[in-house]
Amino acid sequence: MASRSVSRATIEDVAALAKVSIATVSRVLNNTGPVSIDTTQRVMDAISRLNYVPRAAARALASNRTETLGLLLPALGSEFFPPLLRGVEHAARHAGFDLLIHTTGARGIQHGKLRRAMGEQNTDGLLIFTGSVDDQDLHRFYEIRFPVVLLLQSPPLGVDLPSVNFENKSGARQLMEHLITVHGYRRIAFLRGPAGNQDSEWRERGYCDALEAHGIEVRPELIAVGNFEVEDSRAIVAAWIEQGLEIDAIFAGDDDSAIGAFRALQLAGKRIPEDIAIVGFDDVQIARYLSPPLTTVHAPIEDAGRIGAELLISQIQTGHAGSELLPTEMIIRGSCGCQV
Amino acid sequence: MASRSVSRATIEDVAALAKVSIATVSRVLNNTGPVSIDTTQRVMDAISRLNYVPRAAARALASNRTETLGLLLPALGSEFFPPLLRGVEHAARHAGFDLLIHTTGARGIQHGKLRRAMGEQNTDGLLIFTGSVDDQDLHRFYEIRFPVVLLLQSPPLGVDLPSVNFENKSGARQLMEHLITVHGYRRIAFLRGPAGNQDSEWRERGYCDALEAHGIEVRPELIAVGNFEVEDSRAIVAAWIEQGLEIDAIFAGDDDSAIGAFRALQLAGKRIPEDIAIVGFDDVQIARYLSPPLTTVHAPIEDAGRIGAELLISQIQTGHAGSELLPTEMIIRGSCGCQV
DNA sequence: TTGAAAGCGCTAACAG
DNA sequence: CTGTTAGCGCTTTCAA
């Protein structure tokens, strides 16, 4: 016997065993078209007796639907992704879709390479995380009307793709107001994300707006690129301390940067928040376990994943979908100087 | 024009434009069989002019290979998964495989349901995380010789599937020795993982062995099920404190449980490690950022993912693969009572 | 309520 | 070096 034969039941085997045509088997499998209750039973029996599993490839080829959602990410490094994946996976499974995950490397996918990686023929639609795909490819998806939803990224000009974003600016603004009015900080530093990261840009605008609204000058030397990375951010803050830069507080563009800032201060023997206060953005799981616990802005990451997937599925099924802007919420813990 | 036509180039279109047969196109696509350099060039031009993307389904159907690895997980909740996914994804991509991810829910997949979810026909092989699939299905995979690698789980009796595991027992044993001999703790509690979790069982054996080796009685009231969950563990430790249970130290079965224990002690106003010491297992990212930083056992999670994927790929390609037992390493930080 | 048959787009012999 | 052709296993008309 061939080594694999045991597992190779096909729809024909089922049909033969149930003494019906393959069309009928297909009907009971997909619940499409009428089948007598008696026949249905025979087919079901045959299926389970043979351990029959429909081959996804054959089905996809014949029906032109893959029932698969693609998820494109730059990397799977940060703490940010578990909730995001959970949201996406949950929504996908709920709607009967599989989830195909690809990482593209930090620089995103170069145009052209994308095709082979996860071309538009191999999933029913794509969930694209910030920075994974260049504008040229986004443009193309838009033109050929391939279902796509952008995660934490707005579409480039003229490309009207649906997207899911956080209310970054208002969240950042609110947090800054807190630092300025409640705690009286004036020399507040900002740790940027990677170049081109839209979340970071909006958060920075909230940062600048708040300063200006209170007549505080925006000082370029207080703004640096932490890349949303623990280590990069630690190094920057360490350098600041080394230089003796005067700072009341650090607004880290995301919680990973905040962790880096924590590290730097701890290693330098500085107290948080007495010497320098730190606040972040995102509210990842770890935030509440730092000490002092991190004051930050809660971003509904799992919701973003879930809603992104839902929008994509609706786009696949109905042909169109809107965008969503998800509210953020300031979470006061101890690292800003508040007693909690 | 049909709304999708732009993207629907097939191998025939390419062949026509390049004035060759589809067989030739297939040859240059897959680098199988000889093609003149001139012809190759014409085909490549046609491909890029048409934005041609081979349809994975057609290819899979014809070749009986999907170039896809399936990953089965109970859930995507914990901090444990980012490094695991990173390892898997990296190895998969490196070898040219796609990654299909499925979560099964906390209880794993019920027999029978698995088939539809990710049947053996729809991936080239499966990476199965502890607790995702019942023994009956594992048995079946083994019988039909479907490529499978077990992650952090040993195969059931008589089912010789390859697996990747941590040296749990010796790691736990070493950590316990440290608590007992260096710090002199004798009343050490243990927080178990979910029922049937093999990592937990081995760690518990290390715990018991160490106690016995030092003539310390294993007390059932000092062992409870924290389920490897923050909240469950917090509740248990809170209850212990409430009851006034005397404890020198808590050995949390994994870092998530350790975090829960931290929470409970902090909320109860107890000092770590002065009142009660805490140690964990895994060394997730957050461990070093707790305060005091968590003493734990480093488990090479990313390696486990990478190696698991590599074993699976080798099994797909060569028909067999061995198992791996990955070394663990004690990481002393502050939460055990050491000054670091 | 059921069956026959025509593809879906590709790979892989087999011929030339 | 290149072309022809027979499927891969399924869905989906169209008839019966």
XYZ file of C-alpha atoms (C1' of nucleotides) in Angstrom:
712
model
C 0.000 0.000 0.000
C 1.209 3.486 -0.786
C 2.431 5.196 2.314
C -0.079 7.978 2.147
C -3.075 6.196 0.761
C -4.864 6.141 4.080
C -5.364 9.833 4.042
C -6.184 10.344 0.445
C -9.928 10.026 0.374
C -11.418 12.320 -2.227
C -14.900 13.415 -2.998
C -15.148 10.561 -5.474
C -14.461 7.975 -2.823
C -17.162 9.474 -0.689
C -19.576 9.524 -3.590
C -18.847 5.912 -4.413
C -19.279 4.743 -0.856
C -22.507 6.676 -0.457
C -23.685 5.627 -3.887
C -24.372 9.122 -5.084
C -22.684 11.511 -7.486
C -19.921 13.854 -6.486
C -22.277 16.733 -7.131
C -24.467 15.506 -4.335
C -21.562 15.157 -1.982
C -20.567 18.691 -2.793
C -24.101 19.820 -2.042
C -24.202 18.357 1.414
C -20.696 19.581 2.098
C -21.549 23.154 1.257
C -25.216 23.079 2.015
C -25.948 24.290 -1.448
C -29.016 22.973 -3.178
C -31.538 20.459 -1.896
C -30.599 16.966 -0.797
C -32.967 14.450 0.722
C -32.466 13.744 4.352
C -31.780 10.126 3.652
C -29.085 10.850 1.086
C -27.546 13.429 3.373
C -27.207 10.816 6.052
C -25.524 8.325 3.762
C -23.079 10.954 2.598
C -22.250 12.023 6.125
C -21.609 8.454 7.087
C -19.301 7.945 4.154
C -17.442 11.123 5.001
C -16.768 10.119 8.530
C -16.007 6.534 7.661
C -13.369 7.680 5.187
C -12.046 10.522 7.315
C -12.652 12.648 4.304
C -11.280 16.203 4.295
C -12.025 18.474 1.361
C -8.870 19.729 -0.236
C -8.726 23.468 0.157
C -6.733 23.918 -3.021
C -9.251 22.159 -5.212
C -12.057 24.061 -3.664
C -10.295 27.370 -4.084
C -9.471 26.647 -7.675
C -13.000 25.697 -8.569
C -14.795 28.360 -6.617
C -12.312 31.182 -6.887
C -12.535 31.765 -3.149
C -9.806 30.820 -0.730
C -11.590 31.565 2.543
C -8.273 32.867 3.718
C -7.294 36.269 5.040
C -3.733 37.433 4.652
C -2.028 39.429 7.362
C 1.073 41.397 6.448
C 3.307 42.631 9.270
C 6.790 44.105 9.322
C 7.800 41.790 12.170
C 6.437 39.922 15.120
C 8.745 41.408 17.642
C 6.896 43.631 19.975
C 4.437 43.131 22.754
C 1.994 44.980 20.587
C 1.106 41.990 18.466
C -0.434 39.386 20.721
C -3.608 41.397 21.247
C -3.682 42.412 17.610
C -3.355 38.842 16.437
C -5.930 37.727 18.910
C -8.427 40.223 17.522
C -7.737 39.307 13.929
C -7.747 35.604 14.546
C -10.954 35.730 16.469
C -12.852 37.637 13.825
C -11.439 35.500 11.043
C -12.310 32.246 12.691
C -15.742 33.493 13.597
C -16.465 34.142 9.932
C -14.928 30.874 8.797
C -11.750 32.285 7.344
C -8.246 30.971 7.723
C -5.375 33.250 8.581
C -2.189 33.401 6.570
C 0.539 35.422 8.224
C 3.545 36.981 6.582
C 6.219 39.186 7.953
C 7.997 41.459 5.595
C 11.051 42.528 7.508
C 11.475 45.935 9.082
C 11.635 47.804 5.803
C 8.418 46.386 4.431
C 8.103 44.455 1.241
C 9.838 45.777 -1.794
C 7.580 46.282 -4.750
C 7.515 43.251 -6.971
C 8.537 40.839 -4.276
C 5.105 41.146 -2.788
C 3.507 39.254 -5.581
C 5.224 36.030 -5.003
C 4.922 36.344 -1.257
C 1.197 36.634 -1.015
C -0.198 37.692 -4.299
C -3.664 38.910 -4.721
C -4.741 35.528 -6.009
C -3.872 33.551 -2.968
C -6.007 35.108 -0.304
C -9.430 36.665 -0.475
C -8.082 39.857 1.006
C -5.189 41.434 2.861
C -4.852 43.108 6.225
C -1.874 45.387 5.947
C -0.081 46.687 9.000
C 1.740 50.020 8.863
C 4.892 49.958 6.905
C 4.555 46.519 5.357
C 3.757 47.528 1.803
C 4.867 50.498 -0.241
C 2.485 53.041 -1.730
C 2.925 51.705 -5.213
C 1.560 48.312 -4.271
C -1.252 49.888 -2.275
C -2.130 51.833 -5.348
C -2.250 48.714 -7.398
C -4.482 46.900 -4.946
C -6.818 49.820 -5.082
C -6.907 49.854 -8.843
C -7.615 46.190 -9.269
C -10.145 46.413 -6.441
C -8.459 43.734 -4.424
C -9.900 43.746 -0.890
C -7.485 45.384 1.505
C -7.736 46.990 4.923
C -4.971 49.170 6.328
C -4.089 48.720 9.979
C -2.852 51.819 11.815
C -2.059 53.555 8.599
C -4.067 55.950 6.479
C -4.072 55.369 2.745
C -1.846 57.512 0.562
C -3.457 60.352 -1.356
C -5.923 59.253 -3.995
C -6.071 55.712 -2.728
C -9.324 55.315 -0.923
C -8.676 52.099 0.970
C -10.480 51.409 4.237
C -8.368 51.671 7.365
C -8.440 51.300 11.126
C -6.680 53.923 13.184
C -6.427 55.153 16.736
C -7.297 58.638 17.874
C -3.651 59.321 18.381
C -3.603 63.050 18.394
C -6.338 63.640 20.914
C -4.962 60.946 23.185
C -1.505 62.465 23.076
C -2.905 65.918 23.570
C -4.901 64.867 26.595
C -1.899 63.201 28.172
C 0.253 66.267 27.575
C -2.398 68.503 29.113
C -2.232 66.315 32.163
C 1.530 66.620 32.423
C 1.464 70.374 31.944
C -1.529 71.424 33.963
C -1.643 68.858 36.734
C 2.051 68.375 37.277
C 3.394 71.664 35.990
C 6.066 70.051 33.797
C 7.440 72.306 31.085
C 10.534 70.572 29.808
C 8.935 67.519 28.296
C 10.848 65.317 25.873
C 9.302 63.216 23.117
C 10.480 59.876 21.753
C 9.441 59.433 18.148
C 8.642 56.205 16.320
C 10.230 55.036 13.080
C 10.315 57.502 10.209
C 7.026 57.531 8.376
C 5.088 55.894 11.165
C 1.769 57.660 11.144
C 0.851 56.848 14.706
C 4.028 58.554 15.765
C 3.381 61.599 13.620
C -0.067 62.186 15.050
C 1.157 61.694 18.572
C 3.876 64.222 17.961
C 1.330 66.704 16.693
C -0.644 66.262 19.882
C 2.596 66.828 21.782
C 3.416 70.028 19.905
C -0.119 71.379 19.994
C -0.311 70.992 23.739
C 3.003 72.735 24.270
C 2.035 75.602 22.028
C -1.362 75.934 23.629
C 0.425 76.583 26.875
C 2.987 78.917 25.445
C 5.813 76.430 25.833
C 8.412 76.402 23.108
C 8.893 73.179 21.155
C 12.589 72.425 21.503
C 14.144 70.200 18.856
C 16.767 68.910 21.268
C 13.978 67.399 23.337
C 12.737 65.283 20.452
C 14.550 62.138 19.335
C 13.865 58.950 17.428
C 13.347 55.980 19.749
C 11.976 53.905 16.881
C 9.346 52.405 19.136
C 12.123 50.107 20.331
C 13.203 49.422 23.905
C 16.904 49.473 23.217
C 17.019 52.488 20.897
C 15.034 54.466 23.405
C 17.156 53.406 26.311
C 20.254 54.577 24.497
C 18.772 57.967 23.728
C 17.621 58.639 27.238
C 20.955 57.449 28.590
C 22.667 59.951 26.310
C 20.382 62.722 27.507
C 21.252 61.977 31.084
C 24.919 61.809 30.234
C 24.722 65.263 28.653
C 22.946 66.595 31.696
C 19.954 67.618 29.611
C 17.297 69.132 31.851
C 14.022 67.259 31.586
C 10.933 67.189 33.771
C 9.231 64.382 31.924
C 9.499 62.064 28.937
C 6.555 61.392 26.676
C 7.508 58.109 25.031
C 5.785 57.621 21.688
C 4.816 54.108 22.659
C 5.119 51.848 25.665
C 8.154 50.036 24.311
C 10.024 53.327 24.231
C 8.744 54.055 27.707
C 10.250 50.796 28.904
C 13.543 51.818 27.358
C 13.346 55.144 29.166
C 12.609 53.346 32.431
C 15.696 51.246 31.917
C 17.901 54.209 31.277
C 16.709 56.078 34.354
C 16.992 53.041 36.581
C 20.511 52.321 35.399
C 21.455 55.949 35.968
C 20.038 55.855 39.466
C 17.303 58.386 38.730
C 13.941 58.114 40.429
C 10.697 57.899 38.510
C 8.722 60.149 38.711
C 10.543 62.293 41.276
C 13.545 63.059 39.078
C 11.944 62.507 35.724
C 8.405 61.392 34.975
C 7.665 58.995 32.142
C 4.487 58.392 30.189
C 3.817 56.145 27.224
C 1.217 55.248 24.659
C -0.638 51.990 23.862
C -1.127 50.431 27.281
C 0.425 47.073 26.512
C 0.086 44.335 29.066
C 3.341 45.083 30.787
C 2.497 48.743 31.466
C 0.663 48.116 34.704
C 3.411 45.903 36.060
C 6.237 48.375 35.789
C 7.109 50.200 38.927
C 5.938 52.720 39.229
C 3.087 51.567 36.985
C 3.124 53.387 33.687
C 0.804 56.274 32.962
C -0.111 55.890 29.328
C -2.862 56.162 26.754
C -4.883 53.046 26.217
C -5.163 52.080 22.577
C -7.695 49.313 21.884
C -5.319 47.075 20.022
C -7.371 43.918 20.091
C -10.372 45.878 18.832
C -8.257 47.219 16.017
C -7.413 43.686 14.935
C -10.942 42.468 15.232
C -12.480 45.433 13.455
C -9.850 45.369 10.735
C -10.679 41.764 10.011
C -14.378 42.472 10.076
C -14.014 45.331 7.650
C -11.977 43.151 5.365
C -14.504 40.365 5.443
C -17.324 42.751 4.750
C -15.353 44.129 1.865
C -14.814 40.655 0.495
C -18.459 39.804 0.821
C -20.156 43.042 -0.122
C -17.521 44.824 -2.139
C -17.038 47.807 0.118
C -16.293 48.852 3.680
C -15.768 52.028 5.647
C -12.908 53.091 7.875
C -12.776 53.279 11.648
C -11.164 55.681 14.062
C -10.904 54.058 17.463
C -11.058 56.132 20.631
C -8.131 56.190 23.023
C -8.242 56.776 26.730
C -5.735 58.218 29.153
C -4.756 55.830 31.933
C -3.284 57.501 34.974
C -0.906 55.328 36.974
C 2.106 56.279 38.980
C 4.847 57.134 36.517
C 3.538 60.610 35.729
C 3.772 61.664 39.339
C 0.209 60.976 40.407
C -0.399 58.989 43.546
C -2.585 56.026 42.710
C -14.559 45.650 -18.305
C -15.122 43.168 -15.503
C -14.193 44.651 -12.193
C -11.469 42.171 -11.514
C -10.112 41.510 -14.935
C -7.028 43.608 -14.388
C -5.642 41.164 -11.894
C -6.653 37.962 -13.552
C -3.676 37.189 -15.710
C -3.106 33.448 -15.925
C -0.288 31.361 -17.156
C -1.972 31.209 -20.530
C -1.945 34.959 -20.898
C 1.720 34.989 -20.136
C 2.378 32.201 -22.607
C 0.446 34.000 -25.315
C 2.216 37.296 -24.761
C 5.614 35.629 -24.711
C 4.689 33.410 -27.647
C 5.605 30.189 -25.908
C 3.659 27.309 -24.418
C 2.406 27.269 -20.867
C 4.835 24.474 -20.142
C 7.687 26.803 -20.844
C 6.253 29.471 -18.618
C 5.924 26.904 -15.876
C 9.537 25.954 -16.411
C 10.897 29.416 -15.967
C 8.578 29.990 -13.034
C 9.797 26.951 -11.172
C 13.228 26.700 -12.635
C 12.500 23.169 -13.692
C 13.953 21.962 -16.923
C 16.065 23.873 -19.444
C 14.914 27.076 -21.111
C 16.969 29.205 -23.446
C 18.109 32.475 -22.060
C 16.269 34.354 -24.731
C 12.962 32.636 -24.083
C 13.414 33.119 -20.372
C 13.746 36.812 -20.903
C 10.602 37.061 -22.996
C 8.645 35.128 -20.393
C 9.901 37.298 -17.576
C 8.925 40.392 -19.481
C 5.457 39.063 -20.092
C 5.107 38.166 -16.429
C 5.977 41.585 -15.215
C 4.016 43.353 -17.911
C 0.915 41.417 -16.917
C 1.544 41.564 -13.208
C 1.145 37.856 -13.282
C 0.909 35.996 -9.976
C 0.697 32.207 -9.989
C -2.403 31.015 -8.254
C -1.380 29.042 -5.218
C -4.470 26.880 -5.349
C -3.864 25.685 -8.877
C -0.279 24.997 -8.136
C -1.108 23.093 -4.978
C -3.714 21.043 -6.731
C -1.447 20.086 -9.565
C 1.679 19.455 -7.558
C 0.167 18.116 -4.367
C 2.311 20.486 -2.341
C 0.954 23.555 -0.611
C 4.213 25.078 0.577
C 2.341 25.975 3.687
C 2.989 25.101 7.314
C 0.090 24.974 9.722
C 0.482 26.177 13.284
C -2.074 25.041 15.828
C -2.279 26.926 19.113
C -4.809 26.924 21.926
C -4.867 30.723 22.017
C -2.763 33.761 21.314
C -3.134 35.304 24.703
C 0.108 35.184 26.505
C 3.398 36.923 26.236
C 4.847 33.576 25.432
C 3.846 33.614 21.802
C 5.591 36.533 20.151
C 9.012 34.898 20.356
C 7.572 31.532 19.406
C 5.846 32.959 16.355
C 8.941 34.866 15.425
C 10.959 31.674 15.425
C 8.430 29.733 13.437
C 7.807 32.478 10.964
C 11.462 33.043 10.390
C 12.253 29.427 9.667
C 9.186 29.030 7.493
C 9.911 32.057 5.398
C 13.520 31.101 5.082
C 12.522 27.789 3.528
C 9.875 29.337 1.327
C 6.848 28.178 3.254
C 3.777 30.149 4.133
C 2.360 30.084 7.620
C -1.252 29.285 8.345
C -2.231 29.944 11.935
C -5.179 28.509 13.777
C -6.222 28.837 17.357
C -8.281 26.094 18.826
C -9.651 27.630 21.999
C -8.395 26.810 25.469
C -9.643 23.243 25.438
C -7.980 22.310 22.204
C -9.757 21.037 19.168
C -12.355 18.384 19.623
C -11.750 15.314 17.559
C -13.538 15.551 14.259
C -13.685 19.294 14.204
C -10.013 19.355 13.413
C -10.545 18.023 9.987
C -12.490 20.905 8.675
C -10.318 23.408 10.471
C -7.014 22.471 8.984
C -7.179 19.061 7.532
C -4.135 17.149 6.568
C -4.721 17.994 2.948
C -4.445 21.715 3.305
C -0.972 22.174 4.636
C 2.207 20.227 4.052
C 2.561 19.669 7.768
C 1.449 20.798 11.177
C 3.215 22.355 14.134
C 1.133 21.474 17.150
C 1.432 23.391 20.377
C 0.652 21.662 23.676
C -2.952 21.031 24.269
C -4.255 21.928 20.834
C -5.057 18.452 19.575
C -6.258 15.375 21.404
C -4.346 12.111 21.459
C -6.741 10.436 19.086
C -5.975 12.901 16.323
C -2.257 12.723 17.053
C -2.526 9.015 16.652
C -4.206 9.399 13.337
C -1.577 11.780 12.025
C 1.043 9.285 13.005
C -0.711 6.432 11.262
C -1.229 8.216 7.988
C 2.314 9.571 8.229
C 1.224 13.133 7.987
C 4.159 15.410 8.912
C 3.689 16.775 12.402
C 5.952 18.267 15.042
C 4.857 18.647 18.645
C 5.774 21.852 20.411
C 6.375 21.610 24.159
C 4.598 18.315 24.359
C 5.843 14.774 24.198
C 3.905 12.349 22.043
C 1.486 9.942 23.723
C 2.619 6.369 24.173
C 3.171 4.459 20.966
C 3.024 7.578 18.827
C 6.519 8.373 17.773
C 6.095 11.932 16.574
C 9.020 14.344 16.692
C 8.818 17.028 19.344
C 10.615 20.033 20.749
C 10.772 20.371 24.507
C 12.545 22.319 27.193
C 14.661 20.791 29.893
C 11.992 21.631 32.372
C 12.846 19.339 35.191
C 16.496 20.158 35.514
C 15.772 23.875 35.203
C 13.176 23.700 37.933
C 15.412 21.569 40.070
C 18.283 23.987 39.778
C 16.125 26.937 40.677
C 14.757 25.109 43.709
C 18.249 24.216 44.836
C 19.057 27.891 44.713
C 16.065 28.822 46.843
C 16.769 26.117 49.376
C 20.524 26.230 49.707
C 21.346 29.857 49.024
C 18.350 31.474 50.666
C 17.388 28.806 53.135
C 13.711 28.824 52.202
C 11.777 25.775 53.277
C 8.139 26.647 52.838
C 8.052 27.027 49.096
C 4.755 27.059 47.232
C 4.240 25.934 43.656
C 1.804 27.293 41.072
C 0.846 24.633 38.575
C -0.123 25.082 34.936
C -3.296 23.780 33.311
C -4.162 20.132 33.870
C -2.238 17.925 31.493
C 0.340 20.548 30.638
C 3.568 18.624 30.373
C 5.848 21.563 30.983
C 4.077 22.059 34.259
C 4.322 18.416 35.208
C 8.049 18.269 34.685
C 8.592 21.492 36.536
C 6.600 20.127 39.409
C 8.732 17.024 39.461
C 11.804 19.189 39.687
C 10.121 21.037 42.543
C 9.284 17.862 44.432
C 12.633 16.214 43.821
C 14.504 19.186 45.180
C 12.374 19.310 48.307
C 12.796 15.625 48.930
C 16.513 15.774 48.327
C 16.718 18.243 51.178
C 14.403 16.357 53.447
C 11.620 18.886 53.128
C 8.121 17.518 53.065
C 6.021 18.183 49.976
C 2.879 19.803 51.337
C -0.239 19.622 49.165
C -1.607 22.862 50.585
C 1.386 24.640 49.099
C 0.538 23.510 45.577
C -2.274 25.089 43.584
C -3.361 25.494 39.987
C -2.518 28.904 38.613
C -3.219 27.727 35.072
C -0.275 29.690 33.752
C -2.601 32.692 33.917
C -1.956 36.034 35.595
C -5.400 36.429 37.061
C -5.899 32.859 38.276
C -2.553 33.000 39.980
C -3.197 36.351 41.549
C -6.422 35.036 43.034
C -4.719 31.995 44.511
C -1.917 33.911 46.113
C -4.365 36.485 47.421
C -6.307 33.652 49.036
C -3.156 32.249 50.586
C -2.351 35.593 52.120
C -5.911 35.968 53.330
C -5.670 32.610 55.082
C -2.405 33.590 56.625
C -0.630 30.659 55.012
C 3.036 30.717 55.931
C 5.254 30.882 52.857
C 8.884 31.781 52.332
C 8.797 31.740 48.589
C 6.594 31.030 45.599
C 7.832 29.050 42.634
C 5.463 30.091 39.880
C 5.202 27.475 37.150
C 5.652 30.137 34.513
C 6.302 33.862 34.367
C 2.660 34.714 33.832
C 1.821 33.081 37.127
C 4.737 34.900 38.691
C 3.266 38.189 37.531
C -0.024 37.224 39.136
C 1.811 36.449 42.365
C 3.564 39.818 42.186
C 0.211 41.520 41.869
C -1.260 39.719 44.821
C 1.666 40.551 47.077
C 1.760 44.173 45.986
C -1.962 44.590 46.570
C -1.612 43.015 49.986
C 1.243 45.316 50.891
C 3.802 42.507 51.128
C 7.387 43.103 50.143
C 9.175 41.026 47.509
C 11.447 39.284 48.356
C 11.645 40.312 52.021
C 8.240 38.953 52.989
C 7.861 36.409 50.259
C 10.237 35.665 47.393
C 8.940 34.867 43.916
C 10.554 33.010 41.050
C 9.160 32.038 37.680
C 9.922 30.042 34.573
C 10.321 31.010 30.893
C 12.000 34.407 31.099
C 9.517 36.309 28.984
C 10.373 39.825 27.964
C 8.615 41.442 30.865
C 10.528 39.467 33.504
C 13.483 41.807 33.704
C 11.277 44.862 33.981
C 9.362 43.810 37.031
C 10.541 45.221 40.278
C 12.305 43.578 41.736
C 13.352 41.945 38.461
C 12.178 38.373 38.288
C 14.478 35.467 39.005
C 13.434 32.779 36.592
C 14.588 30.014 34.284
C 15.305 31.054 30.754
C 13.559 28.881 28.195
C 14.691 29.460 24.606
C 11.234 30.061 23.214
C 12.229 31.552 19.908
C 14.616 28.666 19.343
C 11.811 26.259 20.053
C 9.708 27.852 17.330
C 12.517 27.953 14.862
C 13.683 24.422 15.511
C 10.156 23.085 15.472
C 9.603 24.573 12.051
C 12.930 23.270 10.827
C 12.143 19.766 12.025
C 8.783 19.931 10.329
C 10.266 21.093 7.075
C 12.881 18.399 7.168
C 10.166 15.877 7.820
C 8.191 17.141 4.858
C 11.195 17.005 2.619
C 12.960 13.870 3.779
C 10.210 11.914 5.468
C 11.649 11.890 8.950
C 13.009 14.076 11.717
C 14.300 13.703 15.237
C 13.246 15.403 18.444
C 14.995 18.131 20.378
C 15.395 18.834 24.055
C 16.410 22.445 24.555
C 18.554 23.470 27.503
C 17.256 25.932 30.066
C 19.261 28.294 32.173
C 18.663 29.815 35.580
C 18.593 33.610 35.552
C 19.190 35.198 38.926
C 17.638 38.607 39.368
C 16.277 40.260 42.454
C 12.982 38.575 43.231
C 14.515 35.512 44.850
C 16.309 37.582 47.442
C 19.666 37.943 45.727
C 21.203 41.375 45.408
C 21.929 42.060 41.791
C -33.979 15.768 -5.627
C -30.107 14.016 -8.382
C -26.414 13.298 -12.064
C -23.244 14.484 -16.064
C -19.845 17.192 -17.502
C -17.257 21.387 -18.173
C -13.864 23.799 -16.420
C -10.780 26.468 -12.447
C -4.960 27.263 -13.453
C -1.290 24.754 -12.907
C 2.447 20.750 -12.966
C 4.518 16.952 -14.959
C 5.080 13.297 -17.896
C 5.860 12.363 -22.654
C 7.065 13.560 -27.393
C 9.478 15.814 -30.463
C 15.232 23.337 -25.732
C 10.043 23.424 -26.449
C 5.136 21.959 -27.017
C 0.973 18.750 -26.086
C -1.820 16.842 -23.009
C -3.640 14.480 -19.091
C -5.049 15.132 -14.897
C -5.065 17.321 -9.579
C -10.228 17.526 -6.646
C -13.610 20.383 -6.458
C -17.800 23.711 -7.746
C -21.295 24.769 -10.700
C -24.309 25.056 -14.534
C -27.548 22.436 -17.170
C -30.564 18.519 -17.755
C -33.219 15.068 -16.204
